[in-house]
Coordinates of C-alpha atoms in Angstrom, one line a residue:
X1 CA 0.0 0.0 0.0
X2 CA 1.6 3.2 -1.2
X3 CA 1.5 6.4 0.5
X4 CA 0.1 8.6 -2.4
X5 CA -2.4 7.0 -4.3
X6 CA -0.6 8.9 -7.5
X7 CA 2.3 6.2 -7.3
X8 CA 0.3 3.5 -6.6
X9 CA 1.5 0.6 -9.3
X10 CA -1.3 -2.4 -8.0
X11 CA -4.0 -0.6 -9.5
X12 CA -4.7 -1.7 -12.4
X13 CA -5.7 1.5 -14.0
X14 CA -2.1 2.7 -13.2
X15 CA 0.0 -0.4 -13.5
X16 CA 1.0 0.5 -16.9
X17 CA 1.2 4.2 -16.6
X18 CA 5.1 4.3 -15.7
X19 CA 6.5 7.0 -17.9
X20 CA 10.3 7.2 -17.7
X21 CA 12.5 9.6 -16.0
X22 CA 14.0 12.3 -18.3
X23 CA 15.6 15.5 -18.7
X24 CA 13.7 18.4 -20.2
X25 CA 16.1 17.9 -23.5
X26 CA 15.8 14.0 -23.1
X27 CA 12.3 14.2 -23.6
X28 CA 11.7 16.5 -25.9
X29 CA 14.1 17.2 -28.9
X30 CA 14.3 13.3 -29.6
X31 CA 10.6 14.0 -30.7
X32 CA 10.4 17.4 -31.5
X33 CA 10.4 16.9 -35.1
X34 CA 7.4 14.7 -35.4
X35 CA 6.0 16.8 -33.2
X36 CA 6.8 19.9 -35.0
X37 CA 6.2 18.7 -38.3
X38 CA 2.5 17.6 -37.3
X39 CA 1.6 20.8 -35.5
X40 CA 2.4 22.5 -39.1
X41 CA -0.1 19.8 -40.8
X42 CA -2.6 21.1 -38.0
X43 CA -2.5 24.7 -38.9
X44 CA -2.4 23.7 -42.4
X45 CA -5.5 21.9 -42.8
X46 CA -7.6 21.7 -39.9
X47 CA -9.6 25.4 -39.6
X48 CA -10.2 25.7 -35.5
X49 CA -5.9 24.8 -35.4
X50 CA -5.6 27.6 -37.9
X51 CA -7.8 30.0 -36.1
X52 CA -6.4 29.3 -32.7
X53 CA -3.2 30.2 -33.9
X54 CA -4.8 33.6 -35.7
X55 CA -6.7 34.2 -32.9
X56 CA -3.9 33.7 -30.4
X57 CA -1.5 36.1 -32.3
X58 CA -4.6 38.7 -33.0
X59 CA -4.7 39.1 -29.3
X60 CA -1.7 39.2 -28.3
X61 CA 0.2 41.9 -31.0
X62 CA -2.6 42.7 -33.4
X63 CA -2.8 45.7 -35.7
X64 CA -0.6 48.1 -34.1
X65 CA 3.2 47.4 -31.8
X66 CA 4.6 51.1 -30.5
X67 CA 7.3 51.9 -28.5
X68 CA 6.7 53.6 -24.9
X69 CA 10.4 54.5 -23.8
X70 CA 10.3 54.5 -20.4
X71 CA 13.8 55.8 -18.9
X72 CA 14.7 55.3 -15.5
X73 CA 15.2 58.8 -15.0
X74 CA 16.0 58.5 -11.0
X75 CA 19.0 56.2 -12.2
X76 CA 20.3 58.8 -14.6
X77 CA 19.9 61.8 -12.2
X78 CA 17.1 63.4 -14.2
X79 CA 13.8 65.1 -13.3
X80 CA 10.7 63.5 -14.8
X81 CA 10.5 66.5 -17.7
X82 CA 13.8 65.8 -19.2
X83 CA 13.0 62.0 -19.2
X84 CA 9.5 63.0 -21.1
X85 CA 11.8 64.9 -23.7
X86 CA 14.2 62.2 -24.2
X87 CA 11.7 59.5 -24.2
X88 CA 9.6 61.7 -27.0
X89 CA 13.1 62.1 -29.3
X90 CA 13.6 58.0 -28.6
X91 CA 10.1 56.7 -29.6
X92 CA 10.6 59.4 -32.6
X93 CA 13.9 58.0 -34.3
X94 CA 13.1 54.4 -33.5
X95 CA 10.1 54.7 -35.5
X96 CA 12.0 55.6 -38.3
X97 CA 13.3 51.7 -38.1
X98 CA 10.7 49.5 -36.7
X99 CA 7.6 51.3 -39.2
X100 CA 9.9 50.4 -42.2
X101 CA 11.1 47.1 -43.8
X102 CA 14.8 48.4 -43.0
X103 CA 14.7 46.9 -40.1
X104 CA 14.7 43.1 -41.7
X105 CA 17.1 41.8 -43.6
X106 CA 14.9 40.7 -46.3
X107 CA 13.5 44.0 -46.6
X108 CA 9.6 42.4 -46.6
X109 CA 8.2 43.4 -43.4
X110 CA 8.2 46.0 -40.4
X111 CA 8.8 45.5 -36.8
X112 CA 4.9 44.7 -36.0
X113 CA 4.8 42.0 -39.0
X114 CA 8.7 40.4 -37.7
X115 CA 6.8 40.3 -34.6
X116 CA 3.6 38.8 -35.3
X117 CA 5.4 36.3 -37.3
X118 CA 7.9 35.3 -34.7
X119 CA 4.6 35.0 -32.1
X120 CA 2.7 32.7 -34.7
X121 CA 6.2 30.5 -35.1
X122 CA 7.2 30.0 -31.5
X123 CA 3.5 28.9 -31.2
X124 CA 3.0 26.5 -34.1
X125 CA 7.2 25.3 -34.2
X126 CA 8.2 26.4 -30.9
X127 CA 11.2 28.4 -31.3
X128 CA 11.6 31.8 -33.3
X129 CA 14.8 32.4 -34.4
X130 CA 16.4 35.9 -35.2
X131 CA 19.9 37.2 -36.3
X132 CA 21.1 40.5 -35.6
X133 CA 22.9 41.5 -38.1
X134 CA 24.9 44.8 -39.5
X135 CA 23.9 45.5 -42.7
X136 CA 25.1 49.4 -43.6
X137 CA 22.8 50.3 -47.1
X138 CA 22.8 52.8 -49.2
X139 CA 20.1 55.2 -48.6
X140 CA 19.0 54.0 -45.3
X141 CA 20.0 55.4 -41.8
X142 CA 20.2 52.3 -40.0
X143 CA 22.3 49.4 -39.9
X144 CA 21.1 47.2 -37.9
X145 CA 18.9 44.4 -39.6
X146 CA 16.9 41.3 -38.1
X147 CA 16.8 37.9 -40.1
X148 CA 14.5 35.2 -39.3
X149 CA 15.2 32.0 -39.3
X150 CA 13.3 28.8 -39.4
X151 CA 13.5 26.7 -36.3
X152 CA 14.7 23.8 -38.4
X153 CA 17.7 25.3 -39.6
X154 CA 18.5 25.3 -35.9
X155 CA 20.2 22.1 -35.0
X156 CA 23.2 20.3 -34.6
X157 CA 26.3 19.1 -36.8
X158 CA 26.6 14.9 -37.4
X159 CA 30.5 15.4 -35.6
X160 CA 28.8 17.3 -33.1
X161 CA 25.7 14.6 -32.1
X162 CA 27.6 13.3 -28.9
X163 CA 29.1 16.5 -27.7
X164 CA 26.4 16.9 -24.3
X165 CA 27.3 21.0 -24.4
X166 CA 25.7 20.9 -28.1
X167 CA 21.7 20.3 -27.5
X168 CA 19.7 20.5 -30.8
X169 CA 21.7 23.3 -32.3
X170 CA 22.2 25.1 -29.2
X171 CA 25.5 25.4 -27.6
X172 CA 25.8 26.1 -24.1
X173 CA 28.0 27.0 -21.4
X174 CA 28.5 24.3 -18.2
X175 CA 25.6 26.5 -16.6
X176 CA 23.7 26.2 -19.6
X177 CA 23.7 29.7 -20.5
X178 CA 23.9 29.8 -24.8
X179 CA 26.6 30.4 -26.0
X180 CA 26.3 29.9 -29.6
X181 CA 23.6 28.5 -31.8
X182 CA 25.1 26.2 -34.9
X183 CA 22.8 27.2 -38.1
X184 CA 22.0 25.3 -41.5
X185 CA 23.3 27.4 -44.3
X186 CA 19.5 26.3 -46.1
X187 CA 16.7 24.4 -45.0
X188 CA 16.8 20.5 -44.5
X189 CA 13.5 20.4 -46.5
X190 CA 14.4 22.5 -49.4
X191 CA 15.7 20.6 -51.4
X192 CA 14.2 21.2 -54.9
X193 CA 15.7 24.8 -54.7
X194 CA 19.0 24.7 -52.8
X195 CA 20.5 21.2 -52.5
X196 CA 24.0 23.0 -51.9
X197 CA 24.6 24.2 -48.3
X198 CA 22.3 21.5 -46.9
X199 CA 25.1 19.7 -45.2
X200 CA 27.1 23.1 -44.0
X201 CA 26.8 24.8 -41.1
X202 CA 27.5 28.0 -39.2
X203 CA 27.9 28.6 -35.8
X204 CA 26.8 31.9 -34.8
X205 CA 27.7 33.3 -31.7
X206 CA 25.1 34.5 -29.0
X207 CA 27.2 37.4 -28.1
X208 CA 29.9 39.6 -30.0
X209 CA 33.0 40.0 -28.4
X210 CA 32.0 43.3 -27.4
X211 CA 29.2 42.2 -25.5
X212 CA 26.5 43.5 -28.5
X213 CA 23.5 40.3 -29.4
X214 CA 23.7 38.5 -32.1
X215 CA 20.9 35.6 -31.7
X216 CA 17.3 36.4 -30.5
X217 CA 15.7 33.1 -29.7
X218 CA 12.4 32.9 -28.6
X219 CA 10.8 30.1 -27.0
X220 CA 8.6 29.1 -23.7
X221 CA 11.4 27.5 -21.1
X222 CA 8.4 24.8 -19.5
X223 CA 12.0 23.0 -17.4
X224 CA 14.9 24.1 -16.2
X225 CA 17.6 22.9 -18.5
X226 CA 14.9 23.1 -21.7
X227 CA 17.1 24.3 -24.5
X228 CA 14.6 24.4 -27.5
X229 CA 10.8 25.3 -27.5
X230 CA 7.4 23.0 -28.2
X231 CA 4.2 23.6 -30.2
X232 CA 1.5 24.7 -28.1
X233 CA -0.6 22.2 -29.8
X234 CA 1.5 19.5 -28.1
X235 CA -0.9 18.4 -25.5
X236 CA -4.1 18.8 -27.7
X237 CA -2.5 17.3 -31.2
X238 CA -4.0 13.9 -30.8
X239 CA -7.9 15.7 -29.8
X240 CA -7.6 17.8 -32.8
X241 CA -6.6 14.9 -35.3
X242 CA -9.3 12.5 -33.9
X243 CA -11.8 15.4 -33.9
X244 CA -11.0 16.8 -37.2
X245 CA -11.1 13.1 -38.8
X246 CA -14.3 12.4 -37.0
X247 CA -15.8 15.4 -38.9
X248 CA -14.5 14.7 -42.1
X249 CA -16.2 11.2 -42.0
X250 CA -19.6 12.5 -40.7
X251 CA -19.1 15.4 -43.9
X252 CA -18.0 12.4 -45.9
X253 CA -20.7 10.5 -44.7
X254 CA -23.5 13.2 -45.1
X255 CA -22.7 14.2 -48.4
X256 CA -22.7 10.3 -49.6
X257 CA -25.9 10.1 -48.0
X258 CA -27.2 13.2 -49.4
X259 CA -26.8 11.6 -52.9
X260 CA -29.3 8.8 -52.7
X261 CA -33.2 9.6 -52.8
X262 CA -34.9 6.3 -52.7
X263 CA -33.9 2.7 -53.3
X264 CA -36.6 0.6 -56.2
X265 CA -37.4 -2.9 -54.5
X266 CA -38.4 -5.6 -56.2
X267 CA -40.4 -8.7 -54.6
X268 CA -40.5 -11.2 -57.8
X269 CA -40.0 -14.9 -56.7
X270 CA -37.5 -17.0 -58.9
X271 CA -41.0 -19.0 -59.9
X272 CA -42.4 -15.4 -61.3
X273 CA -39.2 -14.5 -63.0
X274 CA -39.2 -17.6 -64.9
X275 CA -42.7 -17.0 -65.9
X276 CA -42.0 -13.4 -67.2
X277 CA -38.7 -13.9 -69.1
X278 CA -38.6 -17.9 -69.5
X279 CA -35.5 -19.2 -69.2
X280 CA -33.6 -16.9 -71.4
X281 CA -31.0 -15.3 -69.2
X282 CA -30.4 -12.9 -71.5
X283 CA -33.7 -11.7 -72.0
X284 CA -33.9 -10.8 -68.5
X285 CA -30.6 -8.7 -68.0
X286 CA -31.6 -6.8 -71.1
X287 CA -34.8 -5.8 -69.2
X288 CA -32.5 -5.3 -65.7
X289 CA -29.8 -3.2 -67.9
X290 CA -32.8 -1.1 -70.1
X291 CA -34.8 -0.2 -66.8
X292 CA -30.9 0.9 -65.0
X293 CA -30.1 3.1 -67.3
X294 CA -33.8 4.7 -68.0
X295 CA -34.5 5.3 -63.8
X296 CA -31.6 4.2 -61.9
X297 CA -29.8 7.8 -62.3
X298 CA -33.0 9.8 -62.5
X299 CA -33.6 12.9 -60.4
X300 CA -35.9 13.5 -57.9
X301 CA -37.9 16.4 -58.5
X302 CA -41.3 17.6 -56.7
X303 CA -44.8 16.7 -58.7
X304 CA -43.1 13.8 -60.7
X305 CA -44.2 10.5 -61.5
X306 CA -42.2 7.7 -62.1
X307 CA -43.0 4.4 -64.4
X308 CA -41.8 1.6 -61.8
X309 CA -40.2 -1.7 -63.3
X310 CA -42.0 -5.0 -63.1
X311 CA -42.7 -5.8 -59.8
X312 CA -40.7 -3.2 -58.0
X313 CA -41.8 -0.6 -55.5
X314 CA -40.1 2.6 -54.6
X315 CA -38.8 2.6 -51.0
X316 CA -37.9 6.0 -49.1
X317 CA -34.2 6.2 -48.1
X318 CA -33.8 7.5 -44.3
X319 CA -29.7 8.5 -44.1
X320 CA -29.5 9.1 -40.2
X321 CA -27.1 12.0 -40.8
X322 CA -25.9 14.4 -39.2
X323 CA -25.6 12.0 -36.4
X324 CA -27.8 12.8 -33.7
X325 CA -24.8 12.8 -30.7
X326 CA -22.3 15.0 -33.4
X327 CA -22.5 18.1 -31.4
X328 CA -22.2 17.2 -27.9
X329 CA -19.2 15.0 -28.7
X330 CA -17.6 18.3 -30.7
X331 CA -18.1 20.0 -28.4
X332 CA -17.4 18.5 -25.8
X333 CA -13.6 17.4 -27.3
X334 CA -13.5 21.3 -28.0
X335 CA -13.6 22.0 -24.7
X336 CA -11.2 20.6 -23.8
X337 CA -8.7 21.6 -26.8
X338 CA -9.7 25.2 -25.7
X339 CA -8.5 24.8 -21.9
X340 CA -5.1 23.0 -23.3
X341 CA -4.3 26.4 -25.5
X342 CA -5.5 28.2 -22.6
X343 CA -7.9 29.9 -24.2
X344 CA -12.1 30.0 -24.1
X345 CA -13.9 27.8 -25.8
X346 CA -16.2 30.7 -27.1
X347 CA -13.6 32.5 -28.6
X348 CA -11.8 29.4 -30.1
X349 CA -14.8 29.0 -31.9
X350 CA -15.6 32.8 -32.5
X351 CA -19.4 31.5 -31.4
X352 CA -20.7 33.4 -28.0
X353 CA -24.3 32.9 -29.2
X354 CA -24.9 30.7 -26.1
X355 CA -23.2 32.7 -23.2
X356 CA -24.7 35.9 -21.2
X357 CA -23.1 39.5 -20.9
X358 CA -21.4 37.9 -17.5
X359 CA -20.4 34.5 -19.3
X360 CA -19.2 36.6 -21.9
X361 CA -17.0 38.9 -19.8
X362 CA -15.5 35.9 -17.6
X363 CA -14.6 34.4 -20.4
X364 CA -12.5 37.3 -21.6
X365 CA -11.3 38.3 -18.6
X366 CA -9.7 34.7 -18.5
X367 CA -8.3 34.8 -21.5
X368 CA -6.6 38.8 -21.1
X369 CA -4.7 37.1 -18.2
X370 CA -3.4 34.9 -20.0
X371 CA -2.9 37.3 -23.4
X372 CA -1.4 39.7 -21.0
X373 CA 1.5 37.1 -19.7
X374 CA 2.1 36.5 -23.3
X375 CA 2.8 40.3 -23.9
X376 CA 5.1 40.4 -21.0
X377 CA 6.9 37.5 -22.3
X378 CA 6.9 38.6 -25.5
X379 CA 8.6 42.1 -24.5
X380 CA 11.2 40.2 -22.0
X381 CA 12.5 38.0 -24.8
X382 CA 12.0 39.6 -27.6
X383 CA 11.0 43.4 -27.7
X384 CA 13.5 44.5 -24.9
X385 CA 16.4 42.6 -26.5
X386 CA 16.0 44.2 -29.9
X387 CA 15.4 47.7 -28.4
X388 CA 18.7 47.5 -27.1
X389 CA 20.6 46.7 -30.1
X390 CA 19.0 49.2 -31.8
X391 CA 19.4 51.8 -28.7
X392 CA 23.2 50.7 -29.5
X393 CA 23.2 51.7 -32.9
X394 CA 21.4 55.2 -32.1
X395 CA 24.0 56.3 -29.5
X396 CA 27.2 55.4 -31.9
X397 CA 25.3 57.6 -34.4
X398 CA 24.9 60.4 -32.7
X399 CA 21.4 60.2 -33.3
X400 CA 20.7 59.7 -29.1
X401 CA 22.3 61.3 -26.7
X402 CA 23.1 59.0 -23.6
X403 CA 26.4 59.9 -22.1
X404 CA 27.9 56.7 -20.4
X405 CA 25.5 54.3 -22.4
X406 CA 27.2 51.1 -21.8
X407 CA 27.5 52.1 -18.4
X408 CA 23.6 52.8 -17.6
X409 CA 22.5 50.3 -20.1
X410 CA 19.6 49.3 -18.4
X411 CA 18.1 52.8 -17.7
X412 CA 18.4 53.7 -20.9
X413 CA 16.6 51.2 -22.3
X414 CA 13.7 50.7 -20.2
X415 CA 10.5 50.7 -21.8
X416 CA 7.1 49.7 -22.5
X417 CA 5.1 48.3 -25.4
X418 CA 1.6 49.4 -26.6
X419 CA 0.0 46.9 -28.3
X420 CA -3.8 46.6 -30.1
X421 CA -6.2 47.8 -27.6
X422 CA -8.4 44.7 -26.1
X423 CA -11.7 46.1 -27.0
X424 CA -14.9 46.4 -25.2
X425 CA -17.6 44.3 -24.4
X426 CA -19.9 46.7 -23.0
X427 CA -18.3 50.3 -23.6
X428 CA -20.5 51.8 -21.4
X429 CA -20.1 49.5 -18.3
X430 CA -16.3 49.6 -18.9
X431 CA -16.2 53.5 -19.7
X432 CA -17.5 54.1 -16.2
X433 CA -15.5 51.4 -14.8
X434 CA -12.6 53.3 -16.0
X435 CA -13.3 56.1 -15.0
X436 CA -14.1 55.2 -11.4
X437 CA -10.8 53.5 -11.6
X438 CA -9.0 56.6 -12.3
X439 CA -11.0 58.7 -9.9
X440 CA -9.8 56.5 -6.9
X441 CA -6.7 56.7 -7.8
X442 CA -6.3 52.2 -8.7
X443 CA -5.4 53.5 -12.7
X444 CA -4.1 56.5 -14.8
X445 CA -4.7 57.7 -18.4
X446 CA -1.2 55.9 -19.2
X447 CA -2.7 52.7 -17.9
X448 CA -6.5 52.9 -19.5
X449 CA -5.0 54.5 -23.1
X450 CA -2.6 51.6 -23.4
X451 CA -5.4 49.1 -22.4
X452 CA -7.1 50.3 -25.3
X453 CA -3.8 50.7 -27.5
X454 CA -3.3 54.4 -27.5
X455 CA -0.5 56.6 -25.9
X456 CA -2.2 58.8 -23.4
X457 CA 0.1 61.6 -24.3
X458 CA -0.9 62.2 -27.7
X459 CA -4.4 61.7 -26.3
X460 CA -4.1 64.7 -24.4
X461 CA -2.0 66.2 -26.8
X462 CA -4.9 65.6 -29.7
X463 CA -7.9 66.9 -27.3
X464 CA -5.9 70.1 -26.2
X465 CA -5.8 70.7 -30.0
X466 CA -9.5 70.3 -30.5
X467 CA -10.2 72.3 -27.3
X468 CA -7.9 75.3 -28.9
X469 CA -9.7 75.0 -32.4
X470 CA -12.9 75.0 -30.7
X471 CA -13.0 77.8 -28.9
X472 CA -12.0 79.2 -31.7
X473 CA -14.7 78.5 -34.2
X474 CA -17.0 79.7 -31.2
X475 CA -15.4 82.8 -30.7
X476 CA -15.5 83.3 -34.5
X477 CA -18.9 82.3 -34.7
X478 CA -20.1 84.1 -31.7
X479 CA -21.3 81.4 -29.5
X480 CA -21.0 81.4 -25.9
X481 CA -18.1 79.2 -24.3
X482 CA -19.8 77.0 -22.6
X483 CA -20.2 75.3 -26.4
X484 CA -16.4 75.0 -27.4
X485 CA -16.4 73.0 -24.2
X486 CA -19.2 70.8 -25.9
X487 CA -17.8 70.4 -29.3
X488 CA -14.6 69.3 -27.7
X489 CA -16.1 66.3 -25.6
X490 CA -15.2 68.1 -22.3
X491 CA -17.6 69.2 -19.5
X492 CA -18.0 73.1 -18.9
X493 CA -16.3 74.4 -16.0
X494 CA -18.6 73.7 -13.0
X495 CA -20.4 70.6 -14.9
X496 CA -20.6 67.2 -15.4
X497 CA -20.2 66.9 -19.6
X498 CA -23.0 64.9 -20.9
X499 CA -21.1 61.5 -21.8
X500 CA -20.4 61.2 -17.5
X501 CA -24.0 62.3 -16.8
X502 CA -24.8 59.5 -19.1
X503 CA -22.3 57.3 -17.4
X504 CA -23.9 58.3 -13.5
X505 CA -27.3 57.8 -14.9
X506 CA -26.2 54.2 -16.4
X507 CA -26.0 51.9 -13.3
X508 CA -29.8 52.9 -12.2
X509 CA -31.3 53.2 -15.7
X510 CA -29.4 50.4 -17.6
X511 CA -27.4 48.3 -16.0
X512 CA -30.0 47.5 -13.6
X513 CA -32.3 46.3 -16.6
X514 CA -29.2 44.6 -18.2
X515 CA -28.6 42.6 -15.2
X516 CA -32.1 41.8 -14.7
X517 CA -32.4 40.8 -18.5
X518 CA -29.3 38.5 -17.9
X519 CA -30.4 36.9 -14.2
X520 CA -33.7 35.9 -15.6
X521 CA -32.1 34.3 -18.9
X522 CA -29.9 32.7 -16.6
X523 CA -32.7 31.3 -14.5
X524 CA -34.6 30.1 -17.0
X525 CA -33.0 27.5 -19.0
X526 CA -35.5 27.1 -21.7
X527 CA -35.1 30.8 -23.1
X528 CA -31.5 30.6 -22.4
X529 CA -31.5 27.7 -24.9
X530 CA -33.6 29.3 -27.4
X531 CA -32.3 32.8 -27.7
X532 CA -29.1 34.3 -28.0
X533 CA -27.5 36.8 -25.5
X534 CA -24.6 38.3 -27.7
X535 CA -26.3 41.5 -28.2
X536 CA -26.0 42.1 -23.9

């Protein structure tokens, strides 16, 4: 009798389950090619894969990546105004290399797109691979480039297969810090367009001698030790290859179906047969061949009458598809698909026509945690790392200035990230909820502005403006000034402006009714199942 039930090897339920002992890399890059290979195949051809992975990266970057330079003014002896100034002049010039394809190497996409499609590979391969590189053009102010390269490119020499500091490509260090990663000069599977360079490697080093980065390399560490990445689809391939199957036989099998109207039956006993066509086989089948071809492919069509064959009847054809128990087995498999990507099942399937305004916005909630972890990983490993080499660049070129760079490194380059703003359920709940946050002093503009994807100093900066250019097209047009408050958006001295009047009036005039609305659908299963609640 064991202690823990867990290691209990008498049950018969268990006795089998005895998986071995590993390291992280002895379990994994053994089988991370299969692995990898049919997570592609996944996102290739089965849709809710390929939409996981969209919706995953849609979330998490989306339509817009800016840069928040966020000195650490205290560190370099400034006061908060000369940081503001600074960070303005930073966010400026590094626009001028992350909003244009000069900063990749292949000249195809911006920062945002390198970024989205590093996301969507460390997801689907688990590893994204970039190369710093220095690449001086003519025309273009910068130097410094980033390559991508595939994850499969990364891996190790043949002379190199038993050497333990070389795992999968990745050199490291006896405290397993990388030191260098060793590179296929092509891909392994391309070889109808470059079968030279297949068998030649590079190894790149992780750091120049001076200290600058020359490989980003992004992955999710699960163990310590882990030197190379997974697919997130890892511990939900084999739901979504059984599922999609599954529905490619019931489509198979619905469509087959579809194709047969009715079956002709015929109840002629040898005895009768012989009477009708004698003992002439051939006289028979040239009847049975004749009627085939006249009625056997005929359409169905409403009003028609049909001239049966001797002795036959027509019999009705009942197919049983869609089968009856389809969608609560889909569903419930996508379930649990959805909790192993760590994401909803409403928004895996992009279908919230059976959850509530609350549902709804636990749901999300959920899921922003866990977008929101992303981001910061995302910005640790690969945002923050490429900031700094291009920081680097900036300073050597005059175009910054950071007196002892190297030195304060660290201030310098602190920053944040504003990415696509995570929408709104309910605007108006969520405007007043910001609101009250602010007023208590739990947020600031900075904090709700970047929620929503905006930087709250050109938000201010932008309403000033209309503020000035209303006042004066009032002043111009005569009108008092309580209305260049009103065109503006902003509430007259001494009053509430209209939009928060609507917001204090919300809670006892509409959010009552919404919450009522959404208790009693709760309460009563019936309507819950026969109405939709998306519009709450």
């Amino acid at each position: 009798m064991t202690s823990h039930v867990a290691a209990d090897l008498s049950d018969a339920r268990l006795a089998a389950w005895v998986p071995p002992m590993k390291s992280a890399d002895a379990d994994l890059l053994s089988e991370l090619p299969v692995i990898t290979n049919r997570a592609r195949d996944l996102v290739r051809n089965n849709p809710i894969a390929a939409g996981a992975k969209q919706t995953l990266t849609d979330n998490i970057v989306g339509s817009q990546l800016r840069l928040s330079a966020q000195p650490k003014y205290r560190l370099l002896h400034w006061d908060k105004e000369r940081a503001n100034d600074w960070a303005n002049i930073a966010e400026d010039q590094f626009a001028t290399w992350a909003d244009t394809t000069e900063c990749d190497a292949a000249r195809t996409q911006t920062l945002q797109g390198l970024t989205t499609l590093s996301l969507g590979s460390a997801f689907m391969n688990g590893d994204a691979l970039a190369l710093v590189m220095w690449l001086p053009r003519v025309g273009s102010p910068w130097a410094t480039r980033l390559q991508t390269v595939e994850a499969d490119r990364l891996s190790t020499p043949p002379w190199l297969f038993n050497q333990k500091h070389v795992r999968n490509g990745v050199e490291i260090d006896d405290l397993g810090a990388p030191v260098a990663y060793w590179i296929q000069k092509s891909h392994p599977g391309d070889e109808n367009y470059c079968p030279a360079g297949q068998d030649d490697w590079e190894r790149v080093p992780a750091f120049t001698s001076s200290g600058r980065r020359r490989v980003i390399h992004l992955f999710d560490k699960d163990r310590s030790g882990q030197s190379r990445g997974k697919s997130i689809f890892t511990s939900v391939m084999r739901e979504f290859k059984v599922a999609g199957d599954y529905l490619g036989h019931e489509l198979q099998a619905a469509a087959s179906n579809a194709l047969i109207a009715a079956f002709l039956e015929s109840d002629l006993d040898p005895q009768t047969v012989a009477d009708l066509f004698g003992s002439d086989i051939g006289t028979a089948s040239d009847y049975w061949q004749q009627v085939s071809a006249a009625t056997h492919r005929k359409k169905m069509e409403g009003g028609m009458m049909l001239n049966l064959p001797l002795g036959t009847k027509l019999s009705g054809y009942n197919p049983n598809r869609p089968n009856t128990a389809f969608n609560g087995f889909m569903e419930s498999v996508l379930r649990h698909i959805a909790a192993g990507l760590n994401i909803p099942y409403e928004l895996l399937l992009k279908d919230f026509s059976k959850t509530n305004y609350s549902s709804a916005r636990a749901a999300l909630l959920e899921a922003w945690r866990f977008f929101q972890s992303k981001r910061k990983w995302l910005q640790d490993h690969w945002l923050n790392p490429i900031y700094q080499c291009w920081m680097e660049e900036a300073v050597n070129a005059n175009r910054i200035d950071a007196p002892q760079f190297y030195d304060n490194l660290h201030a310098y380059t602190g920053a944040r990230w504003v990415f696509a703003g995570r929408g709104w359920v309910d605007p108006v709940k969520e405007s007043k909820a910001s609101q009250m946050r602010m007023e208590i002093g739990l947020s600031t503009q900075q904090d709700e502005c970047a929620e929503q994807g905006k930087d709250y100093q050109e938000v201010q900066d932008q309403r000033i403006r209309e503020l000035v250019e209303a006042f004066q097209k009032t002043e111009a047009a005569g009108l008092p000034e309580q209305a260049a408050y009103l065109i503006a958006g902003f509430a007259a001295p001494g009053k509430a402006s209209a939009s928060v009047q609507a917001l204090d009036a919300m809670p006892d005039d509409v959010a009552d009714d919404q919450n009522n609305d959404a208790q009693q659908q709760d309460d009563d299963p019936q309507q819950n199942n026969n109405s939709t609640s998306s519009n709450e």
